[in-house]
mmCIF file of C-alpha atoms in Angstrom:
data_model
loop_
_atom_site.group_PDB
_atom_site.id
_atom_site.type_symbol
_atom_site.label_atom_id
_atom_site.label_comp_id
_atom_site.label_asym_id
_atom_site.label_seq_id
_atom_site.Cartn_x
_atom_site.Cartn_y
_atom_site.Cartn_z
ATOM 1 C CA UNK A 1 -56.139 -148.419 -103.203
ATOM 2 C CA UNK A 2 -59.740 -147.998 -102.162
ATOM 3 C CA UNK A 3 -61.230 -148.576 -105.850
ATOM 4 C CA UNK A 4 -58.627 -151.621 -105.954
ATOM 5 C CA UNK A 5 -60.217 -153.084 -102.773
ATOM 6 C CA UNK A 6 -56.574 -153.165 -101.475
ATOM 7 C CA UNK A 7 -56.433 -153.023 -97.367
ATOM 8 C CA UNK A 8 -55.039 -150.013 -96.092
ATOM 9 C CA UNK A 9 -52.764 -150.412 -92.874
ATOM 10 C CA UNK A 10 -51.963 -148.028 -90.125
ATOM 11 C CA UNK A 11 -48.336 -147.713 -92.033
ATOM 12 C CA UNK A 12 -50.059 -146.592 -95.296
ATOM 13 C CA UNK A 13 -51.932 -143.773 -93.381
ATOM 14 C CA UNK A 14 -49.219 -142.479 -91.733
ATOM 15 C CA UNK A 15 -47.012 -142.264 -95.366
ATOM 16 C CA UNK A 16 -50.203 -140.882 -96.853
ATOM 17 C CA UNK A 17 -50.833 -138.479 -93.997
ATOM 18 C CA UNK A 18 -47.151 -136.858 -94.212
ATOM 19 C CA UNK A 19 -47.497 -136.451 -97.615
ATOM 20 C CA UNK A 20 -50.600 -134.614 -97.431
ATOM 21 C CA UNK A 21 -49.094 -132.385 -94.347
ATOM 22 C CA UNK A 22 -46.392 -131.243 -96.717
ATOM 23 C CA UNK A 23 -49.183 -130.413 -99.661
ATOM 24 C CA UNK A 24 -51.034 -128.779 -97.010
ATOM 25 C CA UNK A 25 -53.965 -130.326 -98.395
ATOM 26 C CA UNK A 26 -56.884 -129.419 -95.961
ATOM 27 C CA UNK A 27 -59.747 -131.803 -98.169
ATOM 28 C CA UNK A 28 -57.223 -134.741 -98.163
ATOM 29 C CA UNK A 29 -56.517 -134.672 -94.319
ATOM 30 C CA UNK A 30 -60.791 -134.566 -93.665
ATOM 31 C CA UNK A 31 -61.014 -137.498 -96.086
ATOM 32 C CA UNK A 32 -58.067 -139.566 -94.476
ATOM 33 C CA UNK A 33 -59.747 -138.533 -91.150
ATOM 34 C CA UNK A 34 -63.033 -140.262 -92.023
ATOM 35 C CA UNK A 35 -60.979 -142.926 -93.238
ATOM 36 C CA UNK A 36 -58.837 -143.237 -89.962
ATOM 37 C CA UNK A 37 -62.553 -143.317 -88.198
ATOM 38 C CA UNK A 38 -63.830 -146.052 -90.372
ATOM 39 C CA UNK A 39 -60.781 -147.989 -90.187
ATOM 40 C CA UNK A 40 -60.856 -147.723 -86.267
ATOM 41 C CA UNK A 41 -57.143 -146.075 -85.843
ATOM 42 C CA UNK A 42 -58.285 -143.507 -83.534
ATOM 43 C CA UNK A 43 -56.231 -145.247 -80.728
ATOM 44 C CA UNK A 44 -53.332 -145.027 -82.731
ATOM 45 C CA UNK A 45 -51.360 -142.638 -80.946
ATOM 46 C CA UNK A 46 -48.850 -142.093 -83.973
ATOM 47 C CA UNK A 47 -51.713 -141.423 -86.549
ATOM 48 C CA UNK A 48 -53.407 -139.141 -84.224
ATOM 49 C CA UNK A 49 -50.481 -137.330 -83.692
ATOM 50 C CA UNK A 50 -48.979 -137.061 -87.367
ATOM 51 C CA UNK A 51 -52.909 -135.965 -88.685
ATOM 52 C CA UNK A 52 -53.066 -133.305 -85.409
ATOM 53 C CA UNK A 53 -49.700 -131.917 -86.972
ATOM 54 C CA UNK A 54 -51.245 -132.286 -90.520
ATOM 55 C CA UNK A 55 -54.275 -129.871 -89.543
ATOM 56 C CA UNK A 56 -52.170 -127.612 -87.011
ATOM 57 C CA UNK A 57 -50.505 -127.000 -90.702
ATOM 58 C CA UNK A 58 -53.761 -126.765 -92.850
ATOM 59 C CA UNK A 59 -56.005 -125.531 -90.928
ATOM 60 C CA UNK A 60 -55.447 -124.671 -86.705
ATOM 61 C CA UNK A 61 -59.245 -124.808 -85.878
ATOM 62 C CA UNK A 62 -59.905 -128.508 -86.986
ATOM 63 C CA UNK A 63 -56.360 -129.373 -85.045
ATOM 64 C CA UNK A 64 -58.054 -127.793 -81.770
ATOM 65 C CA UNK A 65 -61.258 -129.664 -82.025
ATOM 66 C CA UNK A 66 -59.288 -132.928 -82.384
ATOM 67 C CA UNK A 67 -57.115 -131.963 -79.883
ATOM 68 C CA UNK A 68 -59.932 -131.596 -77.371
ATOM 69 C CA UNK A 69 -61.554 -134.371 -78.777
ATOM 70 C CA UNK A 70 -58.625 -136.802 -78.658
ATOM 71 C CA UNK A 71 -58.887 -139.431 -75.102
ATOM 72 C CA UNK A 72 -54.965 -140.155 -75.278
ATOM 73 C CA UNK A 73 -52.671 -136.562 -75.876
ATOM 74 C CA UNK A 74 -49.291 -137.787 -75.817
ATOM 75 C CA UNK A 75 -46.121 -134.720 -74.905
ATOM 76 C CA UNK A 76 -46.064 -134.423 -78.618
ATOM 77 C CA UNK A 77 -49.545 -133.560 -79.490
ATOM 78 C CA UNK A 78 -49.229 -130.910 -76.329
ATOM 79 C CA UNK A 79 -46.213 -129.619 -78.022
ATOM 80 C CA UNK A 80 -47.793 -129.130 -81.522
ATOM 81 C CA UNK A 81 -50.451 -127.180 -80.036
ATOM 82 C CA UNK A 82 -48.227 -124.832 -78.236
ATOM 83 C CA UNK A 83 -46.081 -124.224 -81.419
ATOM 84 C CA UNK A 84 -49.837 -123.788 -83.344
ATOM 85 C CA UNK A 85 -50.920 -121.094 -80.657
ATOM 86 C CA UNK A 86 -47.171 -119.665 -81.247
ATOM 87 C CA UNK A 87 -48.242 -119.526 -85.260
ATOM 88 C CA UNK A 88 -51.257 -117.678 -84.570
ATOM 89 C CA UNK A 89 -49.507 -115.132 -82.318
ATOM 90 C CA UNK A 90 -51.881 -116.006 -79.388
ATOM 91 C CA UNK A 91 -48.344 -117.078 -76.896
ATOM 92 C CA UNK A 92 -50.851 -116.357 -73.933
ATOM 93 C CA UNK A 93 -53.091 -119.855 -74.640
ATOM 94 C CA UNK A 94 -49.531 -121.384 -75.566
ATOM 95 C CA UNK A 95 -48.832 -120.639 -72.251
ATOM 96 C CA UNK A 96 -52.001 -122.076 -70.629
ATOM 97 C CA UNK A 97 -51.473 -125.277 -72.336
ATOM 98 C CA UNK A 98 -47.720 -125.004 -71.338
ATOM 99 C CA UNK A 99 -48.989 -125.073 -67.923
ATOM 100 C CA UNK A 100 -51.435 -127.723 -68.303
ATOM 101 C CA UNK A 101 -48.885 -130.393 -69.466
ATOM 102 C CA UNK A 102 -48.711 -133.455 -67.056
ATOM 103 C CA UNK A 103 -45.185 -133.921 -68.639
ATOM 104 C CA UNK A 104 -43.135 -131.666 -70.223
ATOM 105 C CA UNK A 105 -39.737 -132.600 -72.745
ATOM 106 C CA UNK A 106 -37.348 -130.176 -73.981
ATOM 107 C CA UNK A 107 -39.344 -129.549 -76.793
ATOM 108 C CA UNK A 108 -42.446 -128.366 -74.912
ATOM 109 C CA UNK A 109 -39.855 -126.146 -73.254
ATOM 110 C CA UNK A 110 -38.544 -124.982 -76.816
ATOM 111 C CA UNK A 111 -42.097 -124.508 -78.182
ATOM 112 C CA UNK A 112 -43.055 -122.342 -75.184
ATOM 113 C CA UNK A 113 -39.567 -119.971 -75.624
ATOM 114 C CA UNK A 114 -40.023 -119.772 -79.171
ATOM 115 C CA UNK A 115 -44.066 -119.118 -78.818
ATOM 116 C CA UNK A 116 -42.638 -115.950 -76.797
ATOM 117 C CA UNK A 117 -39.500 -114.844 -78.574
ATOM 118 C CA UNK A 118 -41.535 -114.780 -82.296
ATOM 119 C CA UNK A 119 -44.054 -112.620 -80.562
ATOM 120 C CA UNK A 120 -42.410 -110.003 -79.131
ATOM 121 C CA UNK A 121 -42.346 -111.553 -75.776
ATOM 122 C CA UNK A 122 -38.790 -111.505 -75.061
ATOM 123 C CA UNK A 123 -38.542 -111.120 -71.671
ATOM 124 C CA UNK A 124 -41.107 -113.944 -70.393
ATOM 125 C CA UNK A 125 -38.860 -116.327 -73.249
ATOM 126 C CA UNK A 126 -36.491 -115.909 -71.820
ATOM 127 C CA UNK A 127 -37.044 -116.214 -67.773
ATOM 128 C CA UNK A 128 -38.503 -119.636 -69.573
ATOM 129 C CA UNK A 129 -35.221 -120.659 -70.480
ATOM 130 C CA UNK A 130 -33.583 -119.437 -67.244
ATOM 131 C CA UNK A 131 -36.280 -121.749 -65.604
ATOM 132 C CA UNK A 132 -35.578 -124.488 -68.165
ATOM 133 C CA UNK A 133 -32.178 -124.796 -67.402
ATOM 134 C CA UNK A 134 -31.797 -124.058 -63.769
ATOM 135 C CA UNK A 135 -34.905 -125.229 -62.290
ATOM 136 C CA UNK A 136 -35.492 -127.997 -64.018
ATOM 137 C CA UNK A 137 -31.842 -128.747 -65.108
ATOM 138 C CA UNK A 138 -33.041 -129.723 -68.469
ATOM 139 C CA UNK A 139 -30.338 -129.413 -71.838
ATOM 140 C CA UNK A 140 -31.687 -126.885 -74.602
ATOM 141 C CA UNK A 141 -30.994 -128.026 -77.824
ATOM 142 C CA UNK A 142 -29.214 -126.052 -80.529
ATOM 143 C CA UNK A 143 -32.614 -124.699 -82.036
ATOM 144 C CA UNK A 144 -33.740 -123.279 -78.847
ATOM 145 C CA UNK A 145 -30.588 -121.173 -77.970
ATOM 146 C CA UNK A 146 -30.952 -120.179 -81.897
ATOM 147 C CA UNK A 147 -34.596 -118.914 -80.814
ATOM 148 C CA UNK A 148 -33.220 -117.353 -77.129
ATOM 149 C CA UNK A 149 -30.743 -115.272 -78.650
ATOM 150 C CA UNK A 150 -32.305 -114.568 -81.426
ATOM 151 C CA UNK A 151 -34.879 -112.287 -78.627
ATOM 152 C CA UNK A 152 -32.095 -110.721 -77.603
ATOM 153 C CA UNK A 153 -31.238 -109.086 -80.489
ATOM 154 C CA UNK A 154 -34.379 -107.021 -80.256
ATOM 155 C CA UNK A 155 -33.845 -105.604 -76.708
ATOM 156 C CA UNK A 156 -31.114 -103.572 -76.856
ATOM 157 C CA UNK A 157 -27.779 -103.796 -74.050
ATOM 158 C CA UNK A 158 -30.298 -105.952 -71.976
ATOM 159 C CA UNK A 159 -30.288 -108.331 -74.794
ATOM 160 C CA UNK A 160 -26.622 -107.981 -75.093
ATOM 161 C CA UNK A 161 -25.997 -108.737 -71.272
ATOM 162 C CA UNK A 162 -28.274 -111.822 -71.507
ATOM 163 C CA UNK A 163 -27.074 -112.897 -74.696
ATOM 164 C CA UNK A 164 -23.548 -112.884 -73.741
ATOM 165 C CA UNK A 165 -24.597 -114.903 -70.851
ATOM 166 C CA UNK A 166 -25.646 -117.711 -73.103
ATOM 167 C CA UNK A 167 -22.884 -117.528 -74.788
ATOM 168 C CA UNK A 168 -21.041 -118.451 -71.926
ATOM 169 C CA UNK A 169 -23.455 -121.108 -71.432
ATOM 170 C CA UNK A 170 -22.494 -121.839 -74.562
ATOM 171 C CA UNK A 171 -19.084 -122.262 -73.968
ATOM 172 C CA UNK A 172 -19.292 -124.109 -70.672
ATOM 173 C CA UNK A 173 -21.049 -126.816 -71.905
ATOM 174 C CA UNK A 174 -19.290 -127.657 -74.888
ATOM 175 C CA UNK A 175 -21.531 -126.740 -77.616
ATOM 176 C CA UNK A 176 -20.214 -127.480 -80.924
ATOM 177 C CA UNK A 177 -20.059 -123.742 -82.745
ATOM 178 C CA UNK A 178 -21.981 -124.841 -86.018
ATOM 179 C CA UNK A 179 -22.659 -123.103 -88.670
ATOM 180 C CA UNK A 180 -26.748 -122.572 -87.439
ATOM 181 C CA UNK A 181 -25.406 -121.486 -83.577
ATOM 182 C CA UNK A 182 -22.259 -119.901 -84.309
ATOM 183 C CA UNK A 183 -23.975 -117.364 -87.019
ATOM 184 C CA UNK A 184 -27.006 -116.451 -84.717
ATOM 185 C CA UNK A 185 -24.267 -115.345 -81.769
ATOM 186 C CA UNK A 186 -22.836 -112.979 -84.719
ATOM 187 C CA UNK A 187 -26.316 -112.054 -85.503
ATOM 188 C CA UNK A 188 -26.904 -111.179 -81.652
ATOM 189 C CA UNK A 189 -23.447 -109.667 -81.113
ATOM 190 C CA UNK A 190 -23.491 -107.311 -84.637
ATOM 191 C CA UNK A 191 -26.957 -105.858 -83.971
ATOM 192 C CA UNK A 192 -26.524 -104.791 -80.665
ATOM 193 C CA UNK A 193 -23.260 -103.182 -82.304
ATOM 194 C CA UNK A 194 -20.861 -104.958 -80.670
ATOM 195 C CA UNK A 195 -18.829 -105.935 -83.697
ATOM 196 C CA UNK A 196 -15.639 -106.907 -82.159
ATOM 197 C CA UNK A 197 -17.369 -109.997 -80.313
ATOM 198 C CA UNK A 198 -19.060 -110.527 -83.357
ATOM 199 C CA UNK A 199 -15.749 -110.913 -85.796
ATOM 200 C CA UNK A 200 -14.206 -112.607 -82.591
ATOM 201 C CA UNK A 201 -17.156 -115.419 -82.917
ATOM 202 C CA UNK A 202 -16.708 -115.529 -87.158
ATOM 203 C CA UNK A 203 -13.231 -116.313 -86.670
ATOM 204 C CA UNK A 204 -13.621 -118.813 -84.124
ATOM 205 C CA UNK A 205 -16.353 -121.178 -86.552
ATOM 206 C CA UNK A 206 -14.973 -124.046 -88.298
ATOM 207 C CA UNK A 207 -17.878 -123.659 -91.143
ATOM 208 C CA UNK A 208 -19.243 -120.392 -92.493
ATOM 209 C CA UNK A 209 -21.541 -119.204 -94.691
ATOM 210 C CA UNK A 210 -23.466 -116.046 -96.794
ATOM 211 C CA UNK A 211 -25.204 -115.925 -93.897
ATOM 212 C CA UNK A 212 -22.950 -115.614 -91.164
ATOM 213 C CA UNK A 213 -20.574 -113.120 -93.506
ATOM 214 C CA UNK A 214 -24.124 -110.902 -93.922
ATOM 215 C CA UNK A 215 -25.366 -111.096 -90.610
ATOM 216 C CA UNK A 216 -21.735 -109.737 -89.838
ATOM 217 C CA UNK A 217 -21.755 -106.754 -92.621
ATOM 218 C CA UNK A 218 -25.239 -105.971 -91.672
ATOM 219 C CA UNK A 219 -24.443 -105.177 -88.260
ATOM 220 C CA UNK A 220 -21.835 -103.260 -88.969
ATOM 221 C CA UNK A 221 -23.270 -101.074 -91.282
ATOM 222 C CA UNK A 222 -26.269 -100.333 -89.165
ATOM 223 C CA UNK A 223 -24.107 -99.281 -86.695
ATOM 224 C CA UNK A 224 -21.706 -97.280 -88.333
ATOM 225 C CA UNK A 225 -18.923 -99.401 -89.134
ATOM 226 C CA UNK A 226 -18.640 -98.602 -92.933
ATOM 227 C CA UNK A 227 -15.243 -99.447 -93.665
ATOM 228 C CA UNK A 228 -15.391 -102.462 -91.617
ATOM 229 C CA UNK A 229 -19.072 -103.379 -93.861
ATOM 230 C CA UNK A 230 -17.647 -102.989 -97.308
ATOM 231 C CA UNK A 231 -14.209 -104.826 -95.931
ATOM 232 C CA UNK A 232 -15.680 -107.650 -95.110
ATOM 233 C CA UNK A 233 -17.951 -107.547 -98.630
ATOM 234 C CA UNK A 234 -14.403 -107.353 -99.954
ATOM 235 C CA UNK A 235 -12.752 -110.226 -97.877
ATOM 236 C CA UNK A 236 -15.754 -112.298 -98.349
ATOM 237 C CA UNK A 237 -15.794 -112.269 -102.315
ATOM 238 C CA UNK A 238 -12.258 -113.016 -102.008
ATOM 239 C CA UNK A 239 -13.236 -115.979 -100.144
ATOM 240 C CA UNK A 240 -15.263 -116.992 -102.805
ATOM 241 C CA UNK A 241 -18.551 -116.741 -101.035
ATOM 242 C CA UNK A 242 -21.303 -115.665 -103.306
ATOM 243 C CA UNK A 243 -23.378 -112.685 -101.790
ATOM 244 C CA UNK A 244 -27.023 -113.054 -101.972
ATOM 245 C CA UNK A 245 -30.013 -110.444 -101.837
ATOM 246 C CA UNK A 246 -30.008 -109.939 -98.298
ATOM 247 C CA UNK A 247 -26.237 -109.412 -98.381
ATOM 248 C CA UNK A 248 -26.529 -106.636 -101.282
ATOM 249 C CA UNK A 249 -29.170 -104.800 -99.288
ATOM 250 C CA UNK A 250 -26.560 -104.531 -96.112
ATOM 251 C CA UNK A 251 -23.839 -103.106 -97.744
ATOM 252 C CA UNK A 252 -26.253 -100.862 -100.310
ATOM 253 C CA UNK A 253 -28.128 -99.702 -96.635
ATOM 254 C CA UNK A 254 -24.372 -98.633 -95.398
ATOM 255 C CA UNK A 255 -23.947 -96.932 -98.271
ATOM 256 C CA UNK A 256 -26.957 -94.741 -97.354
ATOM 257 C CA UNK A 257 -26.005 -94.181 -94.104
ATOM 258 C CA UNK A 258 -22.408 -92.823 -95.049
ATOM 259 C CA UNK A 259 -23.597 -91.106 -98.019
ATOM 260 C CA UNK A 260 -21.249 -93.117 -100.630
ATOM 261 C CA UNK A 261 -23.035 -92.408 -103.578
ATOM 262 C CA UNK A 262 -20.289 -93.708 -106.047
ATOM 263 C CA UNK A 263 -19.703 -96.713 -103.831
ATOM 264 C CA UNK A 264 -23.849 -97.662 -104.098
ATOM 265 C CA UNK A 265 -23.382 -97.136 -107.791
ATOM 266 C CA UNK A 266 -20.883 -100.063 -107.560
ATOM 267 C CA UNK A 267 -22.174 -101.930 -105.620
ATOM 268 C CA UNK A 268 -26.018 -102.150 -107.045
ATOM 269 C CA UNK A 269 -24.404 -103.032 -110.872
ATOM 270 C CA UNK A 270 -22.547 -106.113 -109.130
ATOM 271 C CA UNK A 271 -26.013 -107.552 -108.254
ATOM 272 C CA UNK A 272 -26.990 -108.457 -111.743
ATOM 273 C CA UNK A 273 -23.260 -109.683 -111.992
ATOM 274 C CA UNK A 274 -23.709 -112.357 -109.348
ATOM 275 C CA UNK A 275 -26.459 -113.376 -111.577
ATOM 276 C CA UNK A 276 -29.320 -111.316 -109.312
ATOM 277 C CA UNK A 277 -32.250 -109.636 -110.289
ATOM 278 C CA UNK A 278 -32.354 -106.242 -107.824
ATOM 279 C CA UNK A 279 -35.505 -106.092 -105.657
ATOM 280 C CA UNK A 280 -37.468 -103.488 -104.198
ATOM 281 C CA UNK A 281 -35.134 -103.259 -101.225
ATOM 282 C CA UNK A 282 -32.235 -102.533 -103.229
ATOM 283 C CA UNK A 283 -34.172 -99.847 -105.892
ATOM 284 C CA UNK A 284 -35.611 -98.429 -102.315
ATOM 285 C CA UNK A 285 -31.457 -97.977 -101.454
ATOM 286 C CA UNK A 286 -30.994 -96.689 -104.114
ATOM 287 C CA UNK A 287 -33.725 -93.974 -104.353
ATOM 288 C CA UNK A 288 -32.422 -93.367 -100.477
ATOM 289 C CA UNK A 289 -28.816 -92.837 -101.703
ATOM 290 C CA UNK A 290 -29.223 -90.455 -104.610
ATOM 291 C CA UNK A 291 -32.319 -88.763 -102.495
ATOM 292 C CA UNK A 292 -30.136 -87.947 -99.598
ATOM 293 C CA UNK A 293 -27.306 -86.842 -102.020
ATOM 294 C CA UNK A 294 -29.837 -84.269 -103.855
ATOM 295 C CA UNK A 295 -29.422 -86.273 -106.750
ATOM 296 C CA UNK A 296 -33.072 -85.681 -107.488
ATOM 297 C CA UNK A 297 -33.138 -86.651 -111.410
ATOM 298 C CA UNK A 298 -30.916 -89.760 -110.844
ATOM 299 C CA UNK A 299 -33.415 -91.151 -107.467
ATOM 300 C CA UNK A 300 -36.140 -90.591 -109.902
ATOM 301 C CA UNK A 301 -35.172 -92.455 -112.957
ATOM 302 C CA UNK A 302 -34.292 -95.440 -110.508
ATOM 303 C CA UNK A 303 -38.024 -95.877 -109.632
ATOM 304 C CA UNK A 304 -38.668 -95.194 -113.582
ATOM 305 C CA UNK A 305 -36.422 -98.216 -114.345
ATOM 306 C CA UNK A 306 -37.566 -100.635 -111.760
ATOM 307 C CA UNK A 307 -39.252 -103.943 -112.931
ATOM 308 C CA UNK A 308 -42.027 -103.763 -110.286
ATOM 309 C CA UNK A 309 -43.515 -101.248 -109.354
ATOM 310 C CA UNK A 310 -42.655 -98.984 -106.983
ATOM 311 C CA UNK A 311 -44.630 -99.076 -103.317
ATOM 312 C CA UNK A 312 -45.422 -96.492 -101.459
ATOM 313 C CA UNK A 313 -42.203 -96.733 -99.108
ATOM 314 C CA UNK A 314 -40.693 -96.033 -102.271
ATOM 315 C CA UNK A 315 -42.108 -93.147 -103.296
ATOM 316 C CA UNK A 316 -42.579 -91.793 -99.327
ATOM 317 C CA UNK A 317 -38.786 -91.643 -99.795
ATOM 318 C CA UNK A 318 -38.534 -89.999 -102.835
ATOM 319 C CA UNK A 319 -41.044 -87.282 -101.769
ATOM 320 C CA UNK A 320 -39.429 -86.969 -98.666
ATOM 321 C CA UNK A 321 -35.768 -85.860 -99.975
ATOM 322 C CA UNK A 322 -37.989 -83.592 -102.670
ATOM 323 C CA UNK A 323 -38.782 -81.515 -99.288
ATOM 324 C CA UNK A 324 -35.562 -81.514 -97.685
ATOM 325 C CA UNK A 325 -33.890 -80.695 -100.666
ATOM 326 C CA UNK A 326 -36.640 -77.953 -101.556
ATOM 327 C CA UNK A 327 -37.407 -79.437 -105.414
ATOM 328 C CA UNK A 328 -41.323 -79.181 -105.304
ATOM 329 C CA UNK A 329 -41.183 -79.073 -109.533
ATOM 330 C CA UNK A 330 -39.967 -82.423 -108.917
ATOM 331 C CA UNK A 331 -42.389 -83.445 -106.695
ATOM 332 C CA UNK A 332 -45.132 -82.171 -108.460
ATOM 333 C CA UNK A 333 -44.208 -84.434 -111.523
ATOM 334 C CA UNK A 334 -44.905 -87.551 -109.122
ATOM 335 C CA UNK A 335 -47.741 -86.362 -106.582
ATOM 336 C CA UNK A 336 -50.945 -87.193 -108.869
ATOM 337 C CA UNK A 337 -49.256 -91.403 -108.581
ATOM 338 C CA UNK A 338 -48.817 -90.904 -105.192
ATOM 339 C CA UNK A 339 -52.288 -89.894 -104.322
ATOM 340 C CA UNK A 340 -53.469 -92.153 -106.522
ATOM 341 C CA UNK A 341 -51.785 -95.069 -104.866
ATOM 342 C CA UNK A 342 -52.993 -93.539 -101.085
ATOM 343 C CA UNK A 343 -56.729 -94.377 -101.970
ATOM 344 C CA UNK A 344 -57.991 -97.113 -99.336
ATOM 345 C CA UNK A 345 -57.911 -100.060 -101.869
ATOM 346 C CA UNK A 346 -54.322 -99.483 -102.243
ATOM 347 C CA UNK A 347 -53.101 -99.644 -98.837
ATOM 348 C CA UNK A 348 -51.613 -96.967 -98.606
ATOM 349 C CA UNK A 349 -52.865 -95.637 -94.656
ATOM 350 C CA UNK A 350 -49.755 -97.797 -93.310
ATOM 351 C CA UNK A 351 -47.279 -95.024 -94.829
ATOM 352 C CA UNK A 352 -49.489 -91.462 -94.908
ATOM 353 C CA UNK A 353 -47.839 -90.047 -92.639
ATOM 354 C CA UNK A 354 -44.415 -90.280 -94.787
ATOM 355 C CA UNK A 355 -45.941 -88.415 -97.673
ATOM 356 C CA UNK A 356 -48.298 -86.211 -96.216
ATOM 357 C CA UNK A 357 -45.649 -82.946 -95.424
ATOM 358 C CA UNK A 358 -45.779 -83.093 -99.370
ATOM 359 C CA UNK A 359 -48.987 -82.285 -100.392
ATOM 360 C CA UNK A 360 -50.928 -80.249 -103.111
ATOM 361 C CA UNK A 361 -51.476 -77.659 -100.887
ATOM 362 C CA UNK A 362 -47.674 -77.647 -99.955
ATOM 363 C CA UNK A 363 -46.643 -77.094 -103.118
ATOM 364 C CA UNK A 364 -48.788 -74.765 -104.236
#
């Protein structure tokens, strides 16, 4: 349009400018921004506010300096901060902005639980919410009990008790049970191994899907519930619900944890049936299965016949069962690729202390 001499309006910029967000092209956001300049838009507050979001994207540094540069910040362009601060893991300078806002919306309130819940910061999300809707009598949205209970999950009975709470805040005010809030109180109510709440709230949604019936097997196989996990795999094919990765890696990791060798056999051919390729998490079940079964030869000739190959978590496994099961031949036949793979430039520190009770000097 510029070679064509064609004038560029403020409705142009803005297409122009989402486009470029979802590219995340950094050079074509500076170049519209010089444009925006020269054009004189900078009092646009919808421009300023759609390229802020295109650089909080791209690249978070040239979204502060406008930020601090910008004379008008509307409760949006405060919000897209927060949620960049949230990105970057720093929730303590979300929460200085959070308490700068002249005005906040339920959205600045959402940013702010989220920017603590998806760092670890469970506790302070959630006496956010409690402050959100009791102090300030505000309505969370459906995306910001998601992100409350989705905390809860990670704190053990206390995130039970406060989970089930918002259930029942749930239930008092009329939420619809959707697919998106219905399968994150399954989520909440499987991992903290409460699986009878969890089936209750399955049973109760209008709409499911793979991931409700996973986030259901999952929890009960990592809390012992094996008959219940590979029952539900079984109800749910009958359903005619495709499993997908994630689902294959559930019941194959309850199949470790009971020991059902056969059953993991089963189960790992019926990926490539469903038209999957395995991936390392289901070769790592596997290698975890025969391992802990003393099935030695067979763990090993899973790594041999993986497509990628094999990490370190992998083969810290496989060395691992070597000891318990006493088989140092065996681990001598792999310990040269091992140490090989712990050398600094392969990353390797993170898991050392999984294969280092099997060293040369160990075997030897």
């Amino acid at each position: 349009m510029h070679r064509e001499s064609i004038p560029v309006d403020s409705f142009t910029v803005l297409y122009t400018l989402t486009a470029c967000t979802h590219l995340h092209n950094l050079p074509a956001l500076r170049h519209l921004h010089a444009q925006i300049l020269k054009l004189g838009y900078t009092s646009n507050v919808y421009i300023m506010s759609s390229l802020l979001n295109g650089y909080s994207n791209a690249c978070f540094s040239d979204a502060h300096v406008l930020f601090d540069e910008m004379p008008d910040r509307t409760t949006v362009t405060w919000n897209t901060m927060i949620s960049g601060f949230s990105r970057l893991r720093n929730a303590t300078k979300a929460r200085s902005l959070f308490d700068e806002m002249p005005t906040r919306n339920t959205a600045s309130w959402s940013a702010m639980i989220a920017a603590y819940v998806n760092n670890g910061r469970q506790k302070q999300g959630h006496a956010i919410f409690r402050k959100m809707v009791t102090d300030e009598k505000l309505k969370p949205d459906e995306f910001t009990l998601c992100t409350v209970l989705g905390g809860c999950t990670r704190m053990g009975m206390i995130g039970f008790v406060l989970g089930k709470s918002i259930h029942g805040f749930i239930t008092r005010n009329q939420y619809e049970l959707n697919v998106e809030l219905g399968t994150t109180l399954v989520d909440m109510y499987a991992k903290c191994g409460f699986l009878k709440a969890a089936t209750m709230v399955f049973d109760m949604m209008q709409e499911t899907n793979v991931i409700s019936w996973t986030a259901l097997i999952c929890g009960a196989g990592q809390h012992g519930y094996i008959k219940e996990a590979r029952a539900l795999f079984d109800r749910m094919q009958k359903e005619g619900v495709k499993p997908n990765e994630l689902t294959f890696t559930s019941i194959l990791s309850a199949c470790v944890h009971a020991g059902l060798v056969e059953e993991g056999r089963v189960y790992f051919k019926l990926i490539e049936e469903y038209g999957l390729k395995p991936n390392v998490h289901h070769y790592g079940c596997m290698v975890d299965l025969f391992g802990k079964a003393g099935e030695l030869e067979n763990a090993y000739e899973v790594i041999v016949r993986m497509q990628a190959e094999a990490n370190m978590n992998i083969w810290g496994s496989f060395l691992n069962s070597c000891k318990v099961q006493g088989d140092f031949k065996m681990a001598e036949r792999v310990i040269e690729r091992v140490v090989e793979m712990l050398r600094p430039e392969k990353d390797g520190d993170a898991v050392m202390f999984d294969v280092q009770p099997i060293n040369r000097d160990d075997i030897r």
